[in-house]
PDB file of C-alpha atoms in Angstrom:
ATOM      1  CA  MET A 208       1.149 -37.387 -25.336  1.00 67.00           C
ATOM      2  CA  THR A 209       4.300 -38.490 -26.514  1.00 85.00           C
ATOM      3  CA  GLU A 210       7.314 -36.146 -26.868  1.00 86.00           C
ATOM      4  CA  LEU A 211       7.346 -35.819 -30.520  1.00 87.00           C
ATOM      5  CA  GLY A 212       3.426 -35.225 -30.128  1.00 85.00           C
ATOM      6  CA  GLU A 213       4.198 -32.304 -27.658  1.00 88.00           C
ATOM      7  CA  LEU A 214       6.551 -31.061 -30.492  1.00 89.00           C
ATOM      8  CA  GLY A 215       3.544 -30.996 -32.721  1.00 89.00           C
ATOM      9  CA  LEU A 216       3.246 -34.407 -34.653  1.00 92.00           C
ATOM     10  CA  SER A 217      -0.021 -35.893 -35.031  1.00 93.00           C
ATOM     11  CA  SER A 218       0.043 -39.747 -33.947  1.00 94.00           C
ATOM     12  CA  TYR A 219      -0.008 -40.691 -37.770  1.00 95.00           C
ATOM     13  CA  GLU A 220       2.978 -38.305 -38.695  1.00 94.00           C
ATOM     14  CA  GLU A 221       4.702 -40.124 -35.657  1.00 92.00           C
ATOM     15  CA  LYS A 222       4.097 -43.408 -36.601  1.00 94.00           C
ATOM     16  CA  ALA A 223       5.136 -42.710 -40.231  1.00 95.00           C
ATOM     17  CA  TYR A 224       8.297 -40.932 -39.123  1.00 94.00           C
ATOM     18  CA  ARG A 225       9.567 -43.556 -36.757  1.00 95.00           C
ATOM     19  CA  THR A 226       8.496 -46.258 -39.333  1.00 94.00           C
ATOM     20  CA  LEU A 227      10.569 -44.580 -41.963  1.00 94.00           C
ATOM     21  CA  LEU A 228      13.962 -44.462 -39.482  1.00 94.00           C
ATOM     22  CA  VAL A 229      13.694 -48.176 -39.390  1.00 95.00           C
ATOM     23  CA  THR A 230      12.589 -48.992 -42.731  1.00 94.00           C
ATOM     24  CA  GLY A 231      14.790 -46.562 -45.004  1.00 93.00           C
ATOM     25  CA  ALA A 232      13.200 -45.384 -48.348  1.00 94.00           C
ATOM     26  CA  VAL A 233       9.743 -47.263 -48.920  1.00 94.00           C
ATOM     27  CA  THR A 234       6.818 -46.484 -51.202  1.00 95.00           C
ATOM     28  CA  ALA A 235       3.762 -45.000 -49.603  1.00 95.00           C
ATOM     29  CA  ALA A 236       2.023 -48.400 -49.785  1.00 95.00           C
ATOM     30  CA  GLU A 237       4.784 -50.037 -47.904  1.00 95.00           C
ATOM     31  CA  LEU A 238       4.647 -47.674 -45.317  1.00 94.00           C
ATOM     32  CA  SER A 239       1.064 -47.697 -44.575  1.00 95.00           C
ATOM     33  CA  ASP A 240       1.178 -51.570 -44.283  1.00 95.00           C
ATOM     34  CA  THR A 241       4.396 -51.489 -41.941  1.00 94.00           C
ATOM     35  CA  SER A 242       3.232 -48.272 -39.913  1.00 94.00           C
ATOM     36  CA  GLY A 243      -0.288 -49.134 -39.598  1.00 94.00           C
ATOM     37  CA  VAL A 244      -1.013 -45.376 -41.142  1.00 95.00           C
ATOM     38  CA  PRO A 245      -4.615 -46.266 -43.014  1.00 95.00           C
ATOM     39  CA  LYS A 246      -4.081 -46.199 -47.030  1.00 93.00           C
ATOM     40  CA  GLY A 247      -6.634 -43.434 -46.954  1.00 94.00           C
ATOM     41  CA  ARG A 248      -4.552 -41.298 -44.920  1.00 95.00           C
ATOM     42  CA  ILE A 249      -1.096 -41.996 -45.807  1.00 95.00           C
ATOM     43  CA  TYR A 250      -0.531 -39.324 -48.521  1.00 95.00           C
ATOM     44  CA  ASP A 251      -1.782 -36.528 -46.432  1.00 95.00           C
ATOM     45  CA  VAL A 252       0.527 -37.584 -43.675  1.00 95.00           C
ATOM     46  CA  LEU A 253       3.177 -38.043 -46.183  1.00 95.00           C
ATOM     47  CA  ASN A 254       2.640 -34.751 -48.103  1.00 95.00           C
ATOM     48  CA  GLY A 255       2.313 -32.921 -44.346  1.00 94.00           C
ATOM     49  CA  LEU A 256       5.821 -34.295 -43.509  1.00 95.00           C
ATOM     50  CA  GLU A 257       7.384 -33.302 -46.600  1.00 94.00           C
ATOM     51  CA  ALA A 258       6.076 -30.040 -46.473  1.00 94.00           C
ATOM     52  CA  ARG A 259       7.733 -29.500 -43.040  1.00 94.00           C
ATOM     53  CA  LYS A 260      10.819 -30.774 -44.105  1.00 95.00           C
ATOM     54  CA  LEU A 261      10.819 -33.882 -41.821  1.00 95.00           C
ATOM     55  CA  ILE A 262      10.837 -36.516 -44.664  1.00 95.00           C
ATOM     56  CA  TRP A 263      12.089 -36.262 -48.375  1.00 94.00           C
ATOM     57  CA  ARG A 264      10.923 -37.937 -51.470  1.00 94.00           C
ATOM     58  CA  GLN A 265      13.177 -39.931 -53.924  1.00 92.00           C
ATOM     59  CA  SER A 266      12.279 -39.682 -57.579  1.00 86.00           C
ATOM     60  CA  SER A 267      11.587 -42.913 -58.435  1.00 87.00           C
ATOM     61  CA  ASP A 268       8.608 -44.948 -60.032  1.00 87.00           C
ATOM     62  CA  PRO A 269       6.864 -45.236 -57.703  1.00 91.00           C
ATOM     63  CA  ASN A 270       8.043 -42.645 -55.303  1.00 92.00           C
ATOM     64  CA  ARG A 271      10.199 -43.606 -52.117  1.00 95.00           C
ATOM     65  CA  TYR A 272       9.969 -41.481 -48.815  1.00 95.00           C
ATOM     66  CA  VAL A 273      13.275 -41.256 -46.526  1.00 95.00           C
ATOM     67  CA  ALA A 274      13.175 -39.792 -43.073  1.00 95.00           C
ATOM     68  CA  VAL A 275      15.580 -36.588 -42.245  1.00 94.00           C
ATOM     69  CA  GLN A 276      18.093 -37.152 -39.589  1.00 94.00           C
ATOM     70  CA  PRO A 277      16.318 -37.040 -36.089  1.00 93.00           C
ATOM     71  CA  GLU A 278      18.608 -34.328 -34.786  1.00 93.00           C
ATOM     72  CA  THR A 279      17.215 -31.855 -37.897  1.00 94.00           C
ATOM     73  CA  VAL A 280      13.920 -33.005 -37.215  1.00 93.00           C
ATOM     74  CA  VAL A 281      13.675 -31.888 -33.657  1.00 94.00           C
ATOM     75  CA  ASP A 282      15.481 -28.831 -34.470  1.00 93.00           C
ATOM     76  CA  ARG A 283      12.930 -28.038 -36.874  1.00 94.00           C
ATOM     77  CA  LEU A 284       9.881 -28.891 -34.626  1.00 93.00           C
ATOM     78  CA  LEU A 285      11.042 -27.188 -31.889  1.00 93.00           C
ATOM     79  CA  ALA A 286      11.652 -23.931 -34.199  1.00 93.00           C
ATOM     80  CA  GLU A 287       8.005 -24.329 -35.298  1.00 93.00           C
ATOM     81  CA  ARG A 288       6.638 -24.666 -31.718  1.00 91.00           C
ATOM     82  CA  ALA A 289       8.765 -21.294 -30.681  1.00 92.00           C
ATOM     83  CA  TYR A 290       7.147 -19.511 -33.616  1.00 92.00           C
ATOM     84  CA  GLU A 291       3.737 -20.829 -32.581  1.00 92.00           C
ATOM     85  CA  LEU A 292       4.329 -19.883 -28.859  1.00 92.00           C
ATOM     86  CA  LYS A 293       5.780 -16.143 -30.007  1.00 93.00           C
ATOM     87  CA  GLN A 294       2.354 -15.666 -32.111  1.00 93.00           C
ATOM     88  CA  GLU A 295       0.267 -17.058 -29.181  1.00 92.00           C
ATOM     89  CA  TRP A 296       2.171 -14.983 -26.660  1.00 93.00           C
ATOM     90  CA  ASP A 297       1.629 -11.732 -28.949  1.00 91.00           C
ATOM     91  CA  ARG A 298      -1.895 -12.483 -29.248  1.00 92.00           C
ATOM     92  CA  TYR A 299      -2.334 -12.657 -25.298  1.00 91.00           C
ATOM     93  CA  ARG A 300      -0.426  -9.380 -25.157  1.00 89.00           C
ATOM     94  CA  GLU A 301      -2.799  -7.733 -27.525  1.00 90.00           C
ATOM     95  CA  LYS A 302      -5.679  -9.137 -25.187  1.00 88.00           C
ATOM     96  CA  ALA A 303      -4.594  -8.111 -22.160  1.00 86.00           C
ATOM     97  CA  GLU A 304      -3.948  -4.814 -23.425  1.00 83.00           C
ATOM     98  CA  THR A 305      -7.426  -4.629 -24.711  1.00 82.00           C
ATOM     99  CA  VAL A 306      -8.925  -5.901 -21.406  1.00 81.00           C
ATOM    100  CA  ARG A 307      -6.633  -3.340 -19.477  1.00 71.00           C
ATOM    101  CA  SER A 308      -7.856  -0.321 -21.349  1.00 68.00           C
ATOM    102  CA  ASN A 309     -11.570  -1.487 -20.978  1.00 71.00           C
ATOM    103  CA  LEU A 310     -10.937  -1.937 -17.248  1.00 68.00           C
ATOM    104  CA  LEU A 311      -9.717   1.625 -16.628  1.00 59.00           C
ATOM    105  CA  PRO A 312     -11.998   4.375 -16.081  1.00 57.00           C
ATOM    106  CA  THR A 313     -12.880   6.508 -19.036  1.00 55.00           C
ATOM    107  CA  PRO A 314     -10.982   9.648 -18.873  1.00 52.00           C
ATOM    108  CA  PRO A 315     -13.447  12.868 -18.583  1.00 54.00           C
ATOM    109  CA  THR A 316     -14.276  14.612 -21.899  1.00 54.00           C
ATOM    110  CA  GLU A 317     -14.475  17.961 -20.142  1.00 68.00           C
ATOM    111  CA  SER A 318     -10.992  18.272 -18.911  1.00 74.00           C
ATOM    112  CA  SER A 319      -7.905  20.028 -19.803  1.00 84.00           C
ATOM    113  CA  PHE A 320      -4.172  20.194 -18.427  1.00 86.00           C
ATOM    114  CA  TRP A 321      -1.554  23.213 -19.056  1.00 84.00           C
ATOM    115  CA  LEU A 322       1.930  22.769 -18.199  1.00 87.00           C
ATOM    116  CA  GLY A 323       3.593  25.841 -16.828  1.00 86.00           C
ATOM    117  CA  SER A 324       5.689  26.625 -13.883  1.00 90.00           C
ATOM    118  CA  LEU A 325       5.115  29.650 -11.714  1.00 90.00           C
ATOM    119  CA  GLY A 326       5.770  32.877 -13.177  1.00 87.00           C
ATOM    120  CA  SER A 327       6.267  31.487 -16.842  1.00 87.00           C
ATOM    121  CA  ASP A 328       4.760  33.754 -19.677  1.00 85.00           C
ATOM    122  CA  GLU A 329       2.563  30.898 -21.044  1.00 84.00           C
ATOM    123  CA  MET A 330       1.002  30.584 -17.534  1.00 85.00           C
ATOM    124  CA  SER A 331       0.533  34.275 -17.262  1.00 84.00           C
ATOM    125  CA  THR A 332      -1.548  34.181 -20.817  1.00 85.00           C
ATOM    126  CA  ALA A 333      -3.404  31.316 -19.688  1.00 84.00           C
ATOM    127  CA  LEU A 334      -4.860  32.439 -16.512  1.00 85.00           C
ATOM    128  CA  GLN A 335      -5.671  35.727 -18.485  1.00 86.00           C
ATOM    129  CA  GLN A 336      -7.619  34.035 -20.766  1.00 86.00           C
ATOM    130  CA  HIS A 337      -8.891  31.699 -18.030  1.00 85.00           C
ATOM    131  CA  MET A 338     -10.558  34.811 -16.282  1.00 88.00           C
ATOM    132  CA  ARG A 339     -12.311  36.214 -19.388  1.00 88.00           C
ATOM    133  CA  THR A 340     -14.359  32.964 -19.553  1.00 89.00           C
ATOM    134  CA  ALA A 341     -15.795  34.017 -16.265  1.00 91.00           C
ATOM    135  CA  GLU A 342     -19.174  35.897 -16.389  1.00 92.00           C
ATOM    136  CA  ASN A 343     -20.548  36.353 -12.813  1.00 94.00           C
ATOM    137  CA  VAL A 344     -17.996  34.982 -10.193  1.00 96.00           C
ATOM    138  CA  VAL A 345     -14.467  33.609  -9.308  1.00 96.00           C
ATOM    139  CA  LYS A 346     -13.739  32.017  -6.239  1.00 97.00           C
ATOM    140  CA  ALA A 347      -9.960  31.275  -5.659  1.00 96.00           C
ATOM    141  CA  THR A 348      -7.306  29.903  -2.703  1.00 96.00           C
ATOM    142  CA  VAL A 349      -3.768  30.758  -2.513  1.00 95.00           C
ATOM    143  CA  GLY A 350      -1.777  28.259  -1.047  1.00 94.00           C
ATOM    144  CA  PRO A 351       1.087  26.036  -2.048  1.00 92.00           C
ATOM    145  CA  PRO A 352       3.060  26.594  -4.236  1.00 91.00           C
ATOM    146  CA  TYR A 353       2.834  30.294  -4.192  1.00 92.00           C
ATOM    147  CA  GLU A 354       3.512  30.497  -0.434  1.00 91.00           C
ATOM    148  CA  ASP A 355       7.223  29.613  -1.162  1.00 87.00           C
ATOM    149  CA  ALA A 356       7.489  31.747  -4.190  1.00 88.00           C
ATOM    150  CA  THR A 357       8.720  35.614  -4.289  1.00 90.00           C
ATOM    151  CA  TRP A 358       6.299  38.270  -5.600  1.00 91.00           C
ATOM    152  CA  GLU A 359       8.748  38.837  -8.305  1.00 89.00           C
ATOM    153  CA  THR A 360       7.938  35.269  -9.701  1.00 86.00           C
ATOM    154  CA  LEU A 361       4.288  35.484  -9.141  1.00 87.00           C
ATOM    155  CA  GLN A 362       3.475  39.054 -10.370  1.00 88.00           C
ATOM    156  CA  SER A 363       3.089  38.199 -13.788  1.00 87.00           C
ATOM    157  CA  GLU A 364       0.352  35.631 -12.924  1.00 87.00           C
ATOM    158  CA  VAL A 365      -1.285  37.944 -10.553  1.00 88.00           C
ATOM    159  CA  GLU A 366      -1.696  40.532 -13.048  1.00 87.00           C
ATOM    160  CA  GLY A 367      -2.779  38.212 -15.685  1.00 86.00           C
ATOM    161  CA  PHE A 368      -5.386  36.997 -13.179  1.00 88.00           C
ATOM    162  CA  PHE A 369      -6.756  40.511 -12.788  1.00 87.00           C
ATOM    163  CA  GLU A 370      -6.342  41.728 -16.272  1.00 87.00           C
ATOM    164  CA  GLY A 371      -8.561  39.023 -17.701  1.00 85.00           C
ATOM    165  CA  ALA A 372     -11.169  40.043 -14.991  1.00 86.00           C
ATOM    166  CA  ASN A 373     -14.510  41.942 -16.405  1.00 84.00           C
ATOM    167  CA  THR A 374     -15.858  44.736 -14.606  1.00 84.00           C
ATOM    168  CA  ASP A 375     -18.951  43.110 -13.713  1.00 87.00           C
ATOM    169  CA  LEU A 376     -16.948  39.960 -11.913  1.00 93.00           C
ATOM    170  CA  SER A 377     -17.332  39.219  -8.565  1.00 95.00           C
ATOM    171  CA  VAL A 378     -14.120  37.834  -7.240  1.00 95.00           C
ATOM    172  CA  ASP A 379     -13.290  35.954  -3.667  1.00 96.00           C
ATOM    173  CA  LEU A 380      -9.486  35.543  -3.117  1.00 96.00           C
ATOM    174  CA  LEU A 381      -8.598  33.445  -0.103  1.00 96.00           C
ATOM    175  CA  PHE A 382      -4.958  33.332   1.113  1.00 96.00           C
ATOM    176  CA  SER A 383      -3.192  31.384   3.422  1.00 95.00           C
ATOM    177  CA  GLU A 384      -1.678  33.178   6.062  1.00 95.00           C
ATOM    178  CA  LYS A 385       1.666  32.029   4.745  1.00 94.00           C
ATOM    179  CA  ALA A 386       0.962  33.025   1.278  1.00 93.00           C
ATOM    180  CA  VAL A 387       0.124  36.611   2.829  1.00 94.00           C
ATOM    181  CA  THR A 388       3.671  37.253   3.438  1.00 93.00           C
ATOM    182  CA  VAL A 389       4.876  36.897  -0.220  1.00 92.00           C
ATOM    183  CA  LEU A 390       2.312  39.884  -1.078  1.00 92.00           C
ATOM    184  CA  PRO A 391       4.005  43.256  -1.426  1.00 91.00           C
ATOM    185  CA  ASP A 392       2.985  46.347   0.530  1.00 91.00           C
ATOM    186  CA  ARG A 393       1.081  47.743  -2.314  1.00 91.00           C
ATOM    187  CA  PHE A 394      -1.073  44.694  -2.832  1.00 91.00           C
ATOM    188  CA  PRO A 395      -4.230  46.510  -1.148  1.00 90.00           C
ATOM    189  CA  HIS A 396      -3.847  49.360  -3.952  1.00 90.00           C
ATOM    190  CA  LEU A 397      -3.402  46.845  -6.511  1.00 88.00           C
ATOM    191  CA  ILE A 398      -7.050  45.524  -5.597  1.00 89.00           C
ATOM    192  CA  GLU A 399      -8.335  48.722  -5.261  1.00 89.00           C
ATOM    193  CA  ASN A 400      -7.319  49.663  -8.776  1.00 88.00           C
ATOM    194  CA  GLN A 401      -9.338  46.463 -10.006  1.00 88.00           C
ATOM    195  CA  PRO A 402     -12.470  47.278 -11.834  1.00 86.00           C
ATOM    196  CA  ALA A 403     -14.026  43.658 -10.645  1.00 89.00           C
ATOM    197  CA  ASP A 404     -15.809  43.501  -7.182  1.00 93.00           C
ATOM    198  CA  ILE A 405     -12.905  41.638  -5.228  1.00 94.00           C
ATOM    199  CA  THR A 406     -13.013  40.340  -1.448  1.00 95.00           C
ATOM    200  CA  VAL A 407     -10.118  39.264   0.201  1.00 95.00           C
ATOM    201  CA  ARG A 408      -9.926  36.926   3.242  1.00 96.00           C
ATOM    202  CA  THR A 409      -7.119  34.621   4.797  1.00 96.00           C
ATOM    203  CA  THR A 410      -7.029  31.729   6.388  1.00 96.00           C
ATOM    204  CA  PRO A 411      -4.022  29.762   8.528  1.00 95.00           C
ATOM    205  CA  GLU A 412      -3.866  27.145   6.168  1.00 93.00           C
ATOM    206  CA  ILE A 413      -4.560  25.969   2.724  1.00 94.00           C
ATOM    207  CA  ALA A 414      -3.564  22.669   1.427  1.00 92.00           C
ATOM    208  CA  LEU A 415      -4.548  23.264  -2.279  1.00 91.00           C
ATOM    209  CA  SER A 416      -4.607  26.082  -4.575  1.00 95.00           C
ATOM    210  CA  PHE A 417      -7.736  26.022  -6.852  1.00 96.00           C
ATOM    211  CA  ASP A 418     -10.205  28.338  -8.590  1.00 96.00           C
ATOM    212  CA  ILE A 419     -14.073  28.030  -9.477  1.00 96.00           C
ATOM    213  CA  VAL A 420     -15.230  29.983 -12.176  1.00 96.00           C
ATOM    214  CA  ASP A 421     -19.007  30.394 -12.425  1.00 96.00           C
ATOM    215  CA  ASN A 422     -19.643  27.312 -10.631  1.00 94.00           C
ATOM    216  CA  VAL A 423     -19.187  25.370 -13.959  1.00 94.00           C
ATOM    217  CA  GLU A 424     -15.348  24.739 -13.862  1.00 94.00           C
ATOM    218  CA  THR A 425     -12.482  24.413 -11.479  1.00 95.00           C
ATOM    219  CA  THR A 426      -8.909  24.521 -11.838  1.00 93.00           C
ATOM    220  CA  ILE A 427      -6.357  23.162  -9.814  1.00 95.00           C
ATOM    221  CA  ASP A 428      -2.576  23.784  -9.090  1.00 94.00           C
ATOM    222  CA  VAL A 429      -0.534  20.465  -9.641  1.00 93.00           C
ATOM    223  CA  LEU A 430       2.457  20.656  -7.474  1.00 91.00           C
ATOM    224  CA  HIS A 431       5.904  19.760  -8.843  1.00 89.00           C
ATOM    225  CA  PRO A 432       6.768  16.237  -7.013  1.00 86.00           C
ATOM    226  CA  VAL A 433      10.401  17.367  -6.830  1.00 84.00           C
ATOM    227  CA  SER A 434      10.150  21.040  -6.122  1.00 77.00           C
ATOM    228  CA  GLY A 435       7.801  21.771  -3.732  1.00 70.00           C
ATOM    229  CA  GLU A 436       8.210  25.852  -4.326  1.00 81.00           C
ATOM    230  CA  ASP A 437       6.792  25.244  -8.098  1.00 90.00           C
ATOM    231  CA  ARG A 438       4.047  23.573  -9.923  1.00 92.00           C
ATOM    232  CA  VAL A 439       3.845  21.218 -13.178  1.00 91.00           C
ATOM    233  CA  GLY A 440       0.902  22.491 -14.507  1.00 90.00           C
ATOM    234  CA  VAL A 441      -2.799  23.427 -14.019  1.00 91.00           C
ATOM    235  CA  ILE A 442      -5.383  21.191 -14.638  1.00 92.00           C
ATOM    236  CA  GLY A 443      -9.137  22.122 -15.605  1.00 92.00           C
ATOM    237  CA  ILE A 444     -12.135  20.340 -14.740  1.00 92.00           C
ATOM    238  CA  LYS A 445     -15.892  20.747 -15.650  1.00 92.00           C
ATOM    239  CA  ASP A 446     -17.217  17.619 -14.306  1.00 90.00           C
ATOM    240  CA  SER A 447     -20.192  19.159 -12.262  1.00 92.00           C
ATOM    241  CA  GLN A 448     -19.787  16.743  -9.102  1.00 92.00           C
ATOM    242  CA  VAL A 449     -16.348  17.568  -8.851  1.00 93.00           C
ATOM    243  CA  VAL A 450     -17.003  21.496  -9.094  1.00 95.00           C
ATOM    244  CA  SER A 451     -19.632  21.143  -6.566  1.00 95.00           C
ATOM    245  CA  GLU A 452     -17.215  19.434  -4.191  1.00 95.00           C
ATOM    246  CA  PHE A 453     -14.830  22.275  -4.744  1.00 96.00           C
ATOM    247  CA  GLU A 454     -17.392  24.796  -4.413  1.00 96.00           C
ATOM    248  CA  GLN A 455     -18.652  23.419  -0.943  1.00 96.00           C
ATOM    249  CA  TYR A 456     -14.967  23.119   0.426  1.00 96.00           C
ATOM    250  CA  PHE A 457     -14.175  26.602  -0.779  1.00 97.00           C
ATOM    251  CA  GLN A 458     -17.441  27.937   1.311  1.00 96.00           C
ATOM    252  CA  ARG A 459     -16.272  25.934   4.540  1.00 96.00           C
ATOM    253  CA  LEU A 460     -13.006  27.695   4.135  1.00 96.00           C
ATOM    254  CA  TRP A 461     -14.643  31.144   3.375  1.00 96.00           C
ATOM    255  CA  ALA A 462     -16.836  30.872   6.231  1.00 96.00           C
ATOM    256  CA  ASP A 463     -13.871  30.554   8.831  1.00 94.00           C
ATOM    257  CA  ALA A 464     -11.697  32.968   6.985  1.00 95.00           C
ATOM    258  CA  VAL A 465     -11.117  36.704   8.394  1.00 96.00           C
ATOM    259  CA  PRO A 466     -10.695  39.757   6.016  1.00 94.00           C
ATOM    260  CA  LEU A 467      -7.510  40.573   4.798  1.00 88.00           C
ATOM    261  CA  LEU A 468      -8.421  44.184   3.495  1.00 75.00           C
ATOM    262  CA  GLU A 469     -10.747  46.248   5.423  1.00 64.00           C
TER     263      GLU A 469
END
């Protein structure tokens, strides 16, 4: 391919244009004879070059055609190619976004996320509403980020948790040893006054705070990436396989834990 061809001219268009640079103003028939472009194609070629403002037509009888200066022609051809390449680039970017989206896993339909730092009013309300969905049993671990918080920070959430529990509910609470140190002296009295059937145990260490409601949903605390003493929020998952994995993990922790309240 020639250089003008790479800039977007066909072989006939290039022949016609280069010939016009030599001959000056000529008719279509004369240009056909001189350039070697067939007479059956010459008008299509000339009309295309004129539409792209690479040649211009003199008003005479018959019409004569003149080449635009090469510097201007090269600039116009370059602008055309740049526009075409931008269009192509945009098309490929759109295609890449589509492919990227199709390759990513489909987000689970039965999941949710609540923003809320420790002790916030919105999270206290969310916990209360969350517990009201429980009909039979709730199993919960209490580890980070609760371990480094004060009872004043946690109190509203703990109260929201218990306020949402109905009288027929069975609650298994598992605290890490570090989280136990945050609890106030009146914590046993707080447990005793709850209508639900609550069992509390402790284990040396808990890597993750989460709960399981009726074996159909698990909610997981998402630790704050900057402040280890807080969380970003809580994610809720209803995928049966995920819930089952968390249930099995809780049972392993619970089996090795010791009673906190006798």
